mmCIF file of C-alpha atoms (C1' of nucleotides) in Angstrom:
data_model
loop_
_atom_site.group_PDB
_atom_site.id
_atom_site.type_symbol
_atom_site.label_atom_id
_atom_site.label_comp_id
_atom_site.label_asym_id
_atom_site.label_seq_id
_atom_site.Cartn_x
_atom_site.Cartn_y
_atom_site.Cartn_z
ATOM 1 C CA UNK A 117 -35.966 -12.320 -30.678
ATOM 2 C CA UNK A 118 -35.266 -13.605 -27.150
ATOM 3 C CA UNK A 119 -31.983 -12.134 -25.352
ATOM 4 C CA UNK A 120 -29.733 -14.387 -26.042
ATOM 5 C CA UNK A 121 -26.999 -13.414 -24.167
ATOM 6 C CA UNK A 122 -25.642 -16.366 -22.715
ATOM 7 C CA UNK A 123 -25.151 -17.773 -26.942
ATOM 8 C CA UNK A 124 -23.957 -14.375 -28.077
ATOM 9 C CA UNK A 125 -20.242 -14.300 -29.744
ATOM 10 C CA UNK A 126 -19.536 -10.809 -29.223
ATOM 11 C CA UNK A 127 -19.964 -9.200 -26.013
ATOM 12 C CA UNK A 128 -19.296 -6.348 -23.711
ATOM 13 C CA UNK A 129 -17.016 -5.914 -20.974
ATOM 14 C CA UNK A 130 -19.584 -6.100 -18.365
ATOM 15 C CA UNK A 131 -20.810 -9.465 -19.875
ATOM 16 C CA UNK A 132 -17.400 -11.346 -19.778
ATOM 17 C CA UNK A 133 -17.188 -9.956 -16.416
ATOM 18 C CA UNK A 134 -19.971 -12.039 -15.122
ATOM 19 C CA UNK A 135 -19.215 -14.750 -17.040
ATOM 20 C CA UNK A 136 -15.643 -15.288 -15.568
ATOM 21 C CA UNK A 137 -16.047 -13.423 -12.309
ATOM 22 C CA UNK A 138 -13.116 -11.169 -12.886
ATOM 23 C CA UNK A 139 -14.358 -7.066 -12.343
ATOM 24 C CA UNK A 140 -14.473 -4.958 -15.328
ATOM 25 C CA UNK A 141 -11.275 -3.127 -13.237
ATOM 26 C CA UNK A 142 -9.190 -5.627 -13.282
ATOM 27 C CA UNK A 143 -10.275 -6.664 -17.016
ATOM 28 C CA UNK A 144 -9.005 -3.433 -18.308
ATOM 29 C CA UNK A 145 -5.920 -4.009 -16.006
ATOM 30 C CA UNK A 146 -5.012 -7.277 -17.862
ATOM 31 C CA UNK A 147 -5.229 -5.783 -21.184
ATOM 32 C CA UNK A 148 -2.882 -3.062 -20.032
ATOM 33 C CA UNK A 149 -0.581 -5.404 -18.828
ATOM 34 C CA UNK A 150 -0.928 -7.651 -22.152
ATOM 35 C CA UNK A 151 -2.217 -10.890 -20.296
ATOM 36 C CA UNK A 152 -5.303 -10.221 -22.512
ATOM 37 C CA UNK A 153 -4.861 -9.182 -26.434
ATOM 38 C CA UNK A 154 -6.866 -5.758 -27.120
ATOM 39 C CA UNK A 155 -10.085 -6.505 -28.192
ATOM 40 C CA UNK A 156 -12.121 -5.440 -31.139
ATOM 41 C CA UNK A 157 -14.167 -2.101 -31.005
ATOM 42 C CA UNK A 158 -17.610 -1.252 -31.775
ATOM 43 C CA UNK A 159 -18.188 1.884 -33.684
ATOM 44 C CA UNK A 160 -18.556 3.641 -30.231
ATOM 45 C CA UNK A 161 -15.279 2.480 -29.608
ATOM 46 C CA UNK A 162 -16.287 -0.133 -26.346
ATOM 47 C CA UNK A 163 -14.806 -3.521 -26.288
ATOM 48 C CA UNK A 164 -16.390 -6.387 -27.478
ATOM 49 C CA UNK A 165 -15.358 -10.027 -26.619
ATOM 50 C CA UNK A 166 -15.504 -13.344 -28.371
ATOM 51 C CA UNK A 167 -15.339 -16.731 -27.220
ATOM 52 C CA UNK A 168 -11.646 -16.813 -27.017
ATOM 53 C CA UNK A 169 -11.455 -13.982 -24.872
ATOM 54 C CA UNK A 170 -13.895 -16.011 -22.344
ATOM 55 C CA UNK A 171 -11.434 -19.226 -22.283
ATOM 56 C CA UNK A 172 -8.176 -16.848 -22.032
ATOM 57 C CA UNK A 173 -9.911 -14.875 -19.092
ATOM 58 C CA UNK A 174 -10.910 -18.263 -17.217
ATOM 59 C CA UNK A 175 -7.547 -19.446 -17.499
ATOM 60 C CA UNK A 176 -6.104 -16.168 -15.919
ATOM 61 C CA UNK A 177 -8.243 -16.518 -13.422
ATOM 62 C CA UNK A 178 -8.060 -20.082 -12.553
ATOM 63 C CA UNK A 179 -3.991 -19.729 -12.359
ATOM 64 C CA UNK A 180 -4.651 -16.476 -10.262
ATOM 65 C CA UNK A 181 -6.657 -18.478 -8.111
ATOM 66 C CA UNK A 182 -3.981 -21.116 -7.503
ATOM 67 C CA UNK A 183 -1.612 -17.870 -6.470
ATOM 68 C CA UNK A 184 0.185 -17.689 -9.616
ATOM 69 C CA UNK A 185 1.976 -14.490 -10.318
ATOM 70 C CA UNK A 186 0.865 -12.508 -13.180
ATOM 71 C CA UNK A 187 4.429 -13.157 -14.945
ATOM 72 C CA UNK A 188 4.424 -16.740 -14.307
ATOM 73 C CA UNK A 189 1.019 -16.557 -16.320
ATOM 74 C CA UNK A 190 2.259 -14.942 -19.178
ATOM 75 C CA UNK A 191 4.827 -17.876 -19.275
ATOM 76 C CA UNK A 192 1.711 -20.263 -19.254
ATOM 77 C CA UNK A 193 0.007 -18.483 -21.954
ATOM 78 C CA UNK A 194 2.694 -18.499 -23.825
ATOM 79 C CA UNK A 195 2.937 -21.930 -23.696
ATOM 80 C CA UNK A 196 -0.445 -22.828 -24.057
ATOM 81 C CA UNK A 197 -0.389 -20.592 -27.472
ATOM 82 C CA UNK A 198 2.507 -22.319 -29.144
ATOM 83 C CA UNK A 199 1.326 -26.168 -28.307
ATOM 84 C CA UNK A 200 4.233 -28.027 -29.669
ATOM 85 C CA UNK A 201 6.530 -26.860 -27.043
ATOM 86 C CA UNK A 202 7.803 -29.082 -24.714
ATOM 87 C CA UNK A 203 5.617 -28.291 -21.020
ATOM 88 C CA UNK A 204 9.024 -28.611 -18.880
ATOM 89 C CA UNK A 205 8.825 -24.440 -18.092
ATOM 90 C CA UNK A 206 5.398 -25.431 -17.030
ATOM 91 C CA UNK A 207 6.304 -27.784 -14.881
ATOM 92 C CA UNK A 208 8.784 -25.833 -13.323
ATOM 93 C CA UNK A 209 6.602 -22.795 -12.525
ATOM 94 C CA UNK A 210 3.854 -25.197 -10.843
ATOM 95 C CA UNK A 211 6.347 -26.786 -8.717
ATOM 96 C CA UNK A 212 8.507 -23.749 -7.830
ATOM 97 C CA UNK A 213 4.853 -22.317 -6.843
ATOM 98 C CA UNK A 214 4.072 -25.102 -5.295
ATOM 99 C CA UNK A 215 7.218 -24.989 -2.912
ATOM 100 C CA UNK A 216 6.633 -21.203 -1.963
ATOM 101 C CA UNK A 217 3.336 -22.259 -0.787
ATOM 102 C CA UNK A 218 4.463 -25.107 1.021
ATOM 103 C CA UNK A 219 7.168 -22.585 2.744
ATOM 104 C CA UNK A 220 4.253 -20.117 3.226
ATOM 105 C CA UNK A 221 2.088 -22.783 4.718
ATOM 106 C CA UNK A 222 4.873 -23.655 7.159
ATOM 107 C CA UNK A 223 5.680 -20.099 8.209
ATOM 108 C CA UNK A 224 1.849 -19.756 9.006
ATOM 109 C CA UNK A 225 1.520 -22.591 10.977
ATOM 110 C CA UNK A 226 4.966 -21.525 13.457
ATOM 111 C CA UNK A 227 2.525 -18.246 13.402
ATOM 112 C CA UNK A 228 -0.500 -19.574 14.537
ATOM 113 C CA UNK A 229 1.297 -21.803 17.404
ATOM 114 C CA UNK A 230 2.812 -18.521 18.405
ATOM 115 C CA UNK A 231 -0.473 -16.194 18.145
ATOM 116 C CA UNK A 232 -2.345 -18.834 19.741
ATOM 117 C CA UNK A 233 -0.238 -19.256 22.761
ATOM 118 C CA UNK A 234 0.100 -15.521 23.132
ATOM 119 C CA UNK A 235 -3.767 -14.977 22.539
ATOM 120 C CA UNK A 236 -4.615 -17.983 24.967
ATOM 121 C CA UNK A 237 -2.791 -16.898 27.797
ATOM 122 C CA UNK A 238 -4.360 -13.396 27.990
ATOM 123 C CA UNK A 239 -8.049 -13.253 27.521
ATOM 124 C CA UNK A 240 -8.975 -10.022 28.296
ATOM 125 C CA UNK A 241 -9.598 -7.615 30.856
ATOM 126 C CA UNK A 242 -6.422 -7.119 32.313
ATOM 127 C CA UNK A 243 -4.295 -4.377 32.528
ATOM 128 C CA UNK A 244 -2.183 -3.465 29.532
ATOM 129 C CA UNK A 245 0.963 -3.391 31.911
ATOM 130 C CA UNK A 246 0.328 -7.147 33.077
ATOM 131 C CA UNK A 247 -0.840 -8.068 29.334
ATOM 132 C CA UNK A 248 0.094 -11.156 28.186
ATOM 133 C CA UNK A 249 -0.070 -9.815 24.281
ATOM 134 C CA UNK A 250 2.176 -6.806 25.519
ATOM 135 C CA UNK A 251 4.408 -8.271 27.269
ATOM 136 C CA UNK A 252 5.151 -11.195 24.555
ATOM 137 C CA UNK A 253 5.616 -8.141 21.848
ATOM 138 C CA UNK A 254 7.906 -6.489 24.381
ATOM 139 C CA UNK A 255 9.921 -9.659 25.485
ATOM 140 C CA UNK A 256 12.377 -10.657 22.598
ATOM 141 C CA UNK A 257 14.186 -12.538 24.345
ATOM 142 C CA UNK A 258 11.316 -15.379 24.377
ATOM 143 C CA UNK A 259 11.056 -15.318 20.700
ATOM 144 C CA UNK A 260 13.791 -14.179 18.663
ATOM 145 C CA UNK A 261 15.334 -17.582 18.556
ATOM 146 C CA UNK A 262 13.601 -19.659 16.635
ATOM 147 C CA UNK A 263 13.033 -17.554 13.279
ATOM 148 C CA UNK A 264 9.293 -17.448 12.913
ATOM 149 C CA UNK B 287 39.230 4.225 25.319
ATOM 150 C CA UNK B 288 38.321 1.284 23.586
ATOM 151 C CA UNK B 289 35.349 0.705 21.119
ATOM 152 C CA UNK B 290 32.144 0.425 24.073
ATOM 153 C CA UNK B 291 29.655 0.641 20.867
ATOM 154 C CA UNK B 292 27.529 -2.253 22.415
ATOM 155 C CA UNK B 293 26.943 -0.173 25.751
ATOM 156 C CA UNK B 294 26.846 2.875 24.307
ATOM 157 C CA UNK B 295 23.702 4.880 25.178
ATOM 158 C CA UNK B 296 23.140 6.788 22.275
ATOM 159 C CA UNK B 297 23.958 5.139 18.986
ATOM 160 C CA UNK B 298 23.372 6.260 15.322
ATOM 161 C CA UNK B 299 21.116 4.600 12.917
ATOM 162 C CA UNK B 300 23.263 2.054 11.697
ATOM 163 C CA UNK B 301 23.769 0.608 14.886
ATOM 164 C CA UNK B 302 20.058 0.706 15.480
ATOM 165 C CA UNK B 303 19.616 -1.440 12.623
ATOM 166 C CA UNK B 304 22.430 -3.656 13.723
ATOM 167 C CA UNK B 305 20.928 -4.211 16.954
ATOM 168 C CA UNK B 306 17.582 -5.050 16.034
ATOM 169 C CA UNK B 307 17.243 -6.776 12.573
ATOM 170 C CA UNK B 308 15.667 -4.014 11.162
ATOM 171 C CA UNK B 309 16.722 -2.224 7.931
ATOM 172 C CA UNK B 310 18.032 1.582 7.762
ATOM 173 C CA UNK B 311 15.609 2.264 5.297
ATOM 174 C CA UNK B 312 12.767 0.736 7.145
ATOM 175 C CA UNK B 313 13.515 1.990 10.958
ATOM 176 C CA UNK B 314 13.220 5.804 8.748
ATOM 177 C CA UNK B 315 9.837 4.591 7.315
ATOM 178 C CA UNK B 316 8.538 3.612 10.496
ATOM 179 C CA UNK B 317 9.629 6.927 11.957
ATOM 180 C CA UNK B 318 7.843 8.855 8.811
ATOM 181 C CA UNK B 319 4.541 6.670 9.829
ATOM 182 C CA UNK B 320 4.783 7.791 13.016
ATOM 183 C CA UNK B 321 5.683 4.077 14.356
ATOM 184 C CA UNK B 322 8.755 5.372 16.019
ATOM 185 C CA UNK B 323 8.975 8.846 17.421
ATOM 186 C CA UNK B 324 11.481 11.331 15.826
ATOM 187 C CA UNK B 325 14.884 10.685 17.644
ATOM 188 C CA UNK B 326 17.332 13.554 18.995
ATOM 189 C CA UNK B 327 19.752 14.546 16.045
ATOM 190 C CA UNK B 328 23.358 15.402 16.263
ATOM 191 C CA UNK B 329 24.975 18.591 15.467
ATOM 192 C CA UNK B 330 24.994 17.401 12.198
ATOM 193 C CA UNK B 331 21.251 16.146 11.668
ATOM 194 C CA UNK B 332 21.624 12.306 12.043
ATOM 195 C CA UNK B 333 19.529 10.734 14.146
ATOM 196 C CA UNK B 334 20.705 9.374 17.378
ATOM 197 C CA UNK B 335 18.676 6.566 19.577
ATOM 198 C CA UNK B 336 18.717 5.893 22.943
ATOM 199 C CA UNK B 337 17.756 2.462 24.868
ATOM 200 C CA UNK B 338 14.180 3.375 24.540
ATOM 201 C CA UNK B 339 14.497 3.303 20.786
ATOM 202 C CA UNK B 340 15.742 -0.055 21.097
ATOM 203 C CA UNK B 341 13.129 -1.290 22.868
ATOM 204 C CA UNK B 342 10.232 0.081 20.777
ATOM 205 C CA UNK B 343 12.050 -1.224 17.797
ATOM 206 C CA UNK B 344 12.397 -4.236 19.132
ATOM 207 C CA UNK B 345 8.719 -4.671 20.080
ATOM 208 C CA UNK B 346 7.765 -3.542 16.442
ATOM 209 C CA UNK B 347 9.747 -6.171 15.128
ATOM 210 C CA UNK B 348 8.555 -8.657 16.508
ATOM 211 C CA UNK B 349 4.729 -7.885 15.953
ATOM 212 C CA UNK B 350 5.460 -7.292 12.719
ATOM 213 C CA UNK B 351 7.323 -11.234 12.336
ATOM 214 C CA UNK B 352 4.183 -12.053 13.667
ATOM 215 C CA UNK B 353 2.430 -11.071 10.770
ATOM 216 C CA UNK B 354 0.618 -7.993 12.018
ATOM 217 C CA UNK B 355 0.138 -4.661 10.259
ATOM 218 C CA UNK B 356 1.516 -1.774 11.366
ATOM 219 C CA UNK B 357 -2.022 -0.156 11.744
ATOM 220 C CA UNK B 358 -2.479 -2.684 14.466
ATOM 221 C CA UNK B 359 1.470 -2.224 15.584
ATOM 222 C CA UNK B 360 0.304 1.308 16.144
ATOM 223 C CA UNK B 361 -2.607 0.575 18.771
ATOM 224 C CA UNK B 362 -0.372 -2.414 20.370
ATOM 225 C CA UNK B 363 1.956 0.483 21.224
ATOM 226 C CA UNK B 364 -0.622 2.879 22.471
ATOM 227 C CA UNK B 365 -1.622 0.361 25.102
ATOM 228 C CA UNK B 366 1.983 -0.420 25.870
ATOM 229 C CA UNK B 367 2.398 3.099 26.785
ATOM 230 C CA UNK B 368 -0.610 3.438 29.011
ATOM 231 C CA UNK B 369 -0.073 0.582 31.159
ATOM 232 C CA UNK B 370 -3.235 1.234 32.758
ATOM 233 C CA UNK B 371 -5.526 0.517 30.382
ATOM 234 C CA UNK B 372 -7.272 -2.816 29.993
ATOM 235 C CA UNK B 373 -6.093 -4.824 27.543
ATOM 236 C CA UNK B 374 -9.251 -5.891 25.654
ATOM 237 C CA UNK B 375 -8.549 -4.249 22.644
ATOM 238 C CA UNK B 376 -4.939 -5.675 21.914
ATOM 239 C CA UNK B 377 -6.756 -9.203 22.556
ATOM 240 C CA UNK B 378 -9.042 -8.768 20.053
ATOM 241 C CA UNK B 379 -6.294 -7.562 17.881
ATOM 242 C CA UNK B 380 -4.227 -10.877 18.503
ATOM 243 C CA UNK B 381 -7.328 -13.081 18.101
ATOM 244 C CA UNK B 382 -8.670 -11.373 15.475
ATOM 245 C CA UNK B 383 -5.046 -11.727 13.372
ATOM 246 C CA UNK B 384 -4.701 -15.216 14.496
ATOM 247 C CA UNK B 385 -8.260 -15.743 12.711
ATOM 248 C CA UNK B 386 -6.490 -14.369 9.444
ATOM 249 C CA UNK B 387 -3.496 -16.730 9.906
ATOM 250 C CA UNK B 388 -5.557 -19.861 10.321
ATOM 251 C CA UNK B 389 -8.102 -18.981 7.275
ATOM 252 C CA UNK B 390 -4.958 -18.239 5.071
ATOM 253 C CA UNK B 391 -3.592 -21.366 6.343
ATOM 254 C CA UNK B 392 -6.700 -23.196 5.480
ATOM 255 C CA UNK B 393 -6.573 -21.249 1.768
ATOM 256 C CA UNK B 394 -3.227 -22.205 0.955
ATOM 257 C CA UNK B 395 -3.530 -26.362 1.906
ATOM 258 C CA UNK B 396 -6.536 -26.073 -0.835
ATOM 259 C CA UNK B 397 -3.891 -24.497 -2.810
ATOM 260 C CA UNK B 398 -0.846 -27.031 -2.383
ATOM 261 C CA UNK B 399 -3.472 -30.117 -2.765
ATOM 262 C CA UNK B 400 -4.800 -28.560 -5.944
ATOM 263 C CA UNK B 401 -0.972 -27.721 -7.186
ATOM 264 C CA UNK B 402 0.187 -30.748 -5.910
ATOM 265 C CA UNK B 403 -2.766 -33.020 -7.854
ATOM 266 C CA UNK B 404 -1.329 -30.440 -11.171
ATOM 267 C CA UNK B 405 2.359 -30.762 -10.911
ATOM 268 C CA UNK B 406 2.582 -34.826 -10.187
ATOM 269 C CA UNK B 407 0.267 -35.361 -13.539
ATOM 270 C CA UNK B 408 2.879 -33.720 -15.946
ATOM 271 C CA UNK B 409 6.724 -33.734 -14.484
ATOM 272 C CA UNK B 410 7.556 -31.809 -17.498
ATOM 273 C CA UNK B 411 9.149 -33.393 -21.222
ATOM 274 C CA UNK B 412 5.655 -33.898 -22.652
ATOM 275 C CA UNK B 413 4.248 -31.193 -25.432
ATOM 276 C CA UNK B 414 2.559 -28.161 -24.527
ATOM 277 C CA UNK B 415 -0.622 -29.392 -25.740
ATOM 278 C CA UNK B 416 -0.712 -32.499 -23.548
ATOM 279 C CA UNK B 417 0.700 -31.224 -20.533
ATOM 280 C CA UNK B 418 -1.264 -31.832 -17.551
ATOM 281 C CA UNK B 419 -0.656 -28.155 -16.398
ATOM 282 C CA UNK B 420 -1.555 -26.093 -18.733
ATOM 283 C CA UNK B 421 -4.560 -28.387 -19.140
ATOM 284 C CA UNK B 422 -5.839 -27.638 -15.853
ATOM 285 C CA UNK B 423 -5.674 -24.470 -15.662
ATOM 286 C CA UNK B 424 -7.663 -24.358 -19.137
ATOM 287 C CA UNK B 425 -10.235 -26.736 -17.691
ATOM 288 C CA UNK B 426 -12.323 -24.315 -15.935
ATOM 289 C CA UNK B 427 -15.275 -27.135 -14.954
ATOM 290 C CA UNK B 428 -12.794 -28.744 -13.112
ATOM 291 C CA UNK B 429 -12.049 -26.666 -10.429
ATOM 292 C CA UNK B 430 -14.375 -23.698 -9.972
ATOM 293 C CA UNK B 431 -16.833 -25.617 -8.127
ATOM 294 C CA UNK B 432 -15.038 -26.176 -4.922
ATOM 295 C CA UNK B 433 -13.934 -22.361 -4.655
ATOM 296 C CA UNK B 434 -10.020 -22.042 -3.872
ATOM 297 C "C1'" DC C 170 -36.464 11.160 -27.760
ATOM 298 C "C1'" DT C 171 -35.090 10.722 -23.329
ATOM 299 C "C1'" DA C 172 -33.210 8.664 -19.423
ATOM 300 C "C1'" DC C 173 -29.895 5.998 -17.348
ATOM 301 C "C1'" DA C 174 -26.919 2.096 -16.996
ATOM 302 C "C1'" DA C 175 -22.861 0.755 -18.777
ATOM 303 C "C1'" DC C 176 -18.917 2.026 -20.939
ATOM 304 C "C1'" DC C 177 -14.499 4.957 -21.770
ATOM 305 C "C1'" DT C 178 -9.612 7.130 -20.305
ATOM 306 C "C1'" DA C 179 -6.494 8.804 -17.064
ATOM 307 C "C1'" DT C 180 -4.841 9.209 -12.648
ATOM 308 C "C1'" DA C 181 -4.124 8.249 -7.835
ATOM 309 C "C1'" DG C 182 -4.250 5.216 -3.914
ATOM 310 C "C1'" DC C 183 -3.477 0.832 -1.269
ATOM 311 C "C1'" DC C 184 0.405 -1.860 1.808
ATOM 312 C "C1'" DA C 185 4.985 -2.157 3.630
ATOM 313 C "C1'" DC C 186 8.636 -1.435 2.188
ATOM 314 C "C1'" DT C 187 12.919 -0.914 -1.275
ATOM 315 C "C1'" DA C 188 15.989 1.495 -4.400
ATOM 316 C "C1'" DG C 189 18.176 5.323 -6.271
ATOM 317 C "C1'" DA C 190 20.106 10.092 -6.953
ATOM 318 C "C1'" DG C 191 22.643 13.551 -5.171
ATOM 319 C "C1'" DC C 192 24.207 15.581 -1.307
ATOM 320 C "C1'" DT C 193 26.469 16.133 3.781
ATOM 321 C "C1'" DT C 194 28.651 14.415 8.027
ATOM 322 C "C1'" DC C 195 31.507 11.521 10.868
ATOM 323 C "C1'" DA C 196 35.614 9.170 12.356
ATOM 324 C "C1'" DA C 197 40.008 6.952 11.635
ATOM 325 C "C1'" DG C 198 44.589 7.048 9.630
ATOM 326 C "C1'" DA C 199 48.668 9.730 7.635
ATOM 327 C "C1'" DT D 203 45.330 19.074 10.163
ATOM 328 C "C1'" DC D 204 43.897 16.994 6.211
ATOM 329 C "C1'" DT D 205 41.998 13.387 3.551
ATOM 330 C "C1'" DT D 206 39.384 9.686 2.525
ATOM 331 C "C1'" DG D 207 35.510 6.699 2.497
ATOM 332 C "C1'" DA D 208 31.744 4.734 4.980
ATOM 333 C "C1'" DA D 209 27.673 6.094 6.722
ATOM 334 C "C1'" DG D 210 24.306 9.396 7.090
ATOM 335 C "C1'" DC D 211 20.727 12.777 5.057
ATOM 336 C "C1'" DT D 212 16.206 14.101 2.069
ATOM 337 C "C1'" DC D 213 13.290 13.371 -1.657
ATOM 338 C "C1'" DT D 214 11.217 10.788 -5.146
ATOM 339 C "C1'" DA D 215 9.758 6.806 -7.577
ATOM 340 C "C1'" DG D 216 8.978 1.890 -7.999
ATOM 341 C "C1'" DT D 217 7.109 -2.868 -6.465
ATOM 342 C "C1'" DG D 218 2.456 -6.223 -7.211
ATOM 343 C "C1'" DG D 219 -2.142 -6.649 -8.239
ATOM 344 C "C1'" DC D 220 -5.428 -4.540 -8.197
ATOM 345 C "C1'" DT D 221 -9.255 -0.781 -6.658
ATOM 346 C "C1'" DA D 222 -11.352 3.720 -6.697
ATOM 347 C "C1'" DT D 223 -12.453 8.125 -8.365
ATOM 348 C "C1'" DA D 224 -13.444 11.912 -11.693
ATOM 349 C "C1'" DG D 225 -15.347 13.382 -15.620
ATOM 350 C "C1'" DG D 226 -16.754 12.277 -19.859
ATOM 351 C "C1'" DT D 227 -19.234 9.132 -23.902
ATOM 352 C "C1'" DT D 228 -22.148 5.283 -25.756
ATOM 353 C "C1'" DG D 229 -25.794 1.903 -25.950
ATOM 354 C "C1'" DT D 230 -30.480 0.641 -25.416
ATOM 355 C "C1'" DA D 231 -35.210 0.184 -23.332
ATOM 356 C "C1'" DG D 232 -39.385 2.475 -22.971
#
DNA sequence: CTACAACCTATAGCCACTAGAGCTTCAAGA
DNA sequence: TCTTGAAGCTCTAGTGGCTATAGGTTGTAG
């Protein structure tokens, strides 16, 4: 027989690591946390993984791409398990996340204008007492207004 | 006399915190991580800060509004206190965090157009199994190709 | 049968705080 | 002077989402 891993229905740890991208670590971590059910054993007692392990892992990963919290996961999976609920929790979660990043996004961008300026105006080479970077840091009175 | 707490030269930590924004709890961790230098105490133990406290405080504030870690707080204020130094380094600190800022800025607009493309889809009423959310997030061909 | 990669558990560490328990000190009013 | 209560003190543990290490066991190719 050929390996044929990539068709197999019951595989190791290491295996459904490559397959989603998520480490082995952080595998284990989601099973301790109960984002992923315990798997089955073999006699050796390792964990082996069947095709609904893959599509649970991809969609942990997937929402922890998009910056979803773990908990706000375990909402979705809930939800995904029991498919006659109505998807308004759903809803909610993607749109309260999307707001935070939206308020992230904004509280980046008053960053940047700030490091930028800061960062433009000393290049280099100076003394730290006539610093630009410094002396920004140590003035508060330039800053503090406008809530960054 | 009356209450001259705002000119007062040597104030206790409450006042400290008052004054510059920053928590009790957090002006003692920045002291334990060496961030702040141990105080003079009173006959009783509690610490009491003078205008220089203020001032580093201050400074440590608002690097770390500006996003950066305390690590890099730490060297900011070595080169504040050797004013002779060039200033190189805390440039390339500054740059180097405004780098971060702009790449997690860049992250998180993937992020919002992916969440926003999710959460307009479904606005929540329909079953589980139809909602556009969940969905995505199940879909793994969908999205793992343009990497978020 | 042996070698070695891959697996296992348990524990500690990361960052920058934050919260709590259980105690002591300070300052204002009676 | 005494009492009260806010504010201070130290020490420890918890947060989120992993990541790393130590020290052992299992699986499998040659």
């Amino acid at each position: 027989m050929p390996p044929t891993k990539p068709l197999d229905r019951v595989v190791p740890i290491g295996t459904l690591a490559e397959r989603t991208g998520v480490k082995v670590e952080t595998i284990r971590y989601y099973e301790q946390v109960g984002l992923l059910p315990e798997p089955e054993r073999s006699e050796g007692n390792q964990r082996r993984y069947g095709r609904a392990h893959v599509e649970r892992l991809a969609f942990i990963k997937h929402a922890r791409d998009l910056g979803f919290a773990v908990e706000s996961i375990r909402t979705l999976l809930r939800l995904s398990d029991t498919p006659g609920m109505p998807c308004d929790e759903a809803h909610a979660i993607a749109a309260g996340h999307l707001g935070e990043v939206r308020e992230k996004i904004a509280r980046l961008r008053s960053l940047e204008a700030e490091l930028a300026r800061i960062a433009t105006v000393c290049s280099g080479g100076v003394a730290a007492a006539d610093c630009a970077v410094i002396e920004a840091l140590a003035d508060h009175g330039r800053c503090e207004h406008h809530g960054h």
